[in-house]
CSV table of C-alpha atoms in Angstrom, one decimal:
chain,number,residue,atom,x,y,z
A,125,MET,CA,-36.1,39.4,-21.2
A,126,ALA,CA,-39.0,38.6,-23.4
A,127,LYS,CA,-42.4,37.2,-22.5
A,128,GLY,CA,-44.3,34.7,-24.6
A,129,THR,CA,-45.9,31.2,-24.7
A,130,ILE,CA,-44.5,27.7,-24.7
A,131,ARG,CA,-46.8,25.2,-26.3
A,132,TYR,CA,-46.4,21.5,-25.7
A,133,TRP,CA,-47.6,18.8,-28.1
A,134,ALA,CA,-48.3,15.1,-27.7
A,135,ALA,CA,-46.0,13.4,-25.2
A,136,ALA,CA,-44.5,16.8,-24.2
A,137,LYS,CA,-48.0,18.0,-23.3
A,138,SER,CA,-48.6,14.9,-21.1
A,139,ALA,CA,-45.2,15.1,-19.4
A,140,ALA,CA,-45.6,18.9,-18.7
A,141,GLY,CA,-49.1,18.4,-17.4
A,142,THR,CA,-50.3,21.4,-19.5
A,143,ASP,CA,-50.7,22.3,-23.1
A,144,GLU,CA,-49.1,25.7,-22.7
A,145,GLU,CA,-47.4,28.0,-20.2
A,146,PRO,CA,-45.7,31.5,-20.3
A,147,TYR,CA,-42.0,32.1,-20.7
A,148,ASP,CA,-40.1,35.1,-19.4
A,149,ALA,CA,-36.6,34.5,-20.8
A,150,ALA,CA,-34.1,35.9,-23.2
A,151,THR,CA,-33.1,32.7,-25.0
A,152,LEU,CA,-34.7,29.3,-25.7
A,153,ALA,CA,-32.2,27.7,-23.3
A,154,GLU,CA,-33.3,30.0,-20.5
A,155,ALA,CA,-37.0,29.3,-21.2
A,156,MET,CA,-36.5,25.5,-21.2
A,157,GLU,CA,-34.3,25.6,-18.1
A,158,ALA,CA,-37.1,27.4,-16.3
A,159,ALA,CA,-39.7,25.0,-17.6
A,160,LEU,CA,-37.6,22.0,-16.4
A,161,ALA,CA,-37.3,23.6,-13.0
A,162,ARG,CA,-41.0,23.9,-12.4
A,163,ASP,CA,-42.4,22.0,-9.4
A,164,GLY,CA,-43.7,18.5,-10.3
A,165,ARG,CA,-41.6,18.1,-13.4
A,166,GLY,CA,-39.6,15.0,-13.2
A,167,GLY,CA,-37.4,12.8,-15.3
A,168,GLU,CA,-40.1,12.0,-17.9
A,169,PHE,CA,-40.5,15.7,-18.8
A,170,ARG,CA,-36.7,16.1,-19.0
A,171,ARG,CA,-36.5,13.0,-21.2
A,172,VAL,CA,-39.3,14.1,-23.6
A,173,VAL,CA,-37.9,17.7,-23.9
A,174,GLY,CA,-34.4,16.3,-24.5
A,175,ARG,CA,-35.7,14.4,-27.6
A,176,SER,CA,-38.0,17.1,-28.9
A,177,SER,CA,-37.7,19.5,-31.8
A,178,PHE,CA,-38.5,23.2,-31.3
A,179,LEU,CA,-40.1,25.9,-33.4
A,180,VAL,CA,-39.9,29.6,-32.5
A,181,ASP,CA,-42.7,31.5,-34.1
A,182,GLY,CA,-43.0,28.7,-36.7
A,183,ASP,CA,-39.3,28.6,-37.6
A,184,PRO,CA,-37.4,25.4,-36.9
A,185,VAL,CA,-34.5,25.6,-34.4
A,186,GLY,CA,-32.8,22.6,-35.8
A,187,ALA,CA,-29.4,21.8,-34.4
A,188,ARG,CA,-28.5,25.3,-33.4
A,189,PRO,CA,-27.6,25.7,-29.7
A,190,HIS,CA,-30.6,26.8,-27.7
A,191,ALA,CA,-28.5,29.5,-26.0
A,192,SER,CA,-28.1,31.2,-29.4
A,193,ILE,CA,-31.9,31.3,-30.0
A,194,ILE,CA,-33.1,34.8,-28.9
A,195,LEU,CA,-36.8,34.7,-28.0
A,196,PRO,CA,-39.1,37.5,-29.3
A,197,GLU,CA,-41.6,39.4,-27.2
A,198,ASP,CA,-45.0,37.7,-27.5
A,199,GLY,CA,-43.4,34.8,-29.3
A,200,VAL,CA,-44.5,31.2,-29.4
A,201,VAL,CA,-42.1,28.3,-28.7
A,202,GLU,CA,-43.5,24.9,-29.8
A,203,VAL,CA,-42.1,21.7,-28.2
A,204,LEU,CA,-42.6,18.8,-30.6
A,205,PRO,CA,-41.6,15.4,-29.4
A,206,PRO,CA,-40.8,12.6,-31.9
A,207,PHE,CA,-43.9,11.3,-33.5
A,208,ALA,CA,-44.6,7.7,-34.2
A,209,GLY,CA,-46.4,6.7,-37.3
A,210,GLY,CA,-46.3,4.7,-40.4
């Protein structure tokens, strides 16, 4: 298990009710499962996270399975929802 920080941006921040929180997990999948299970997190948070992109220490996760992404000690996971713009 590694400990680090999850940072939420834009709609993910709003749905999470915080801009960041700690993780204690071996993989990205485990960290996000724990985040989804936190009290007060409903369907909006699940919906936003399900559509989000992720960076781990600045590296894009892309389409790789989250269970295959090993989290580093003192790492930073960034949750980036789709951005609107023009």
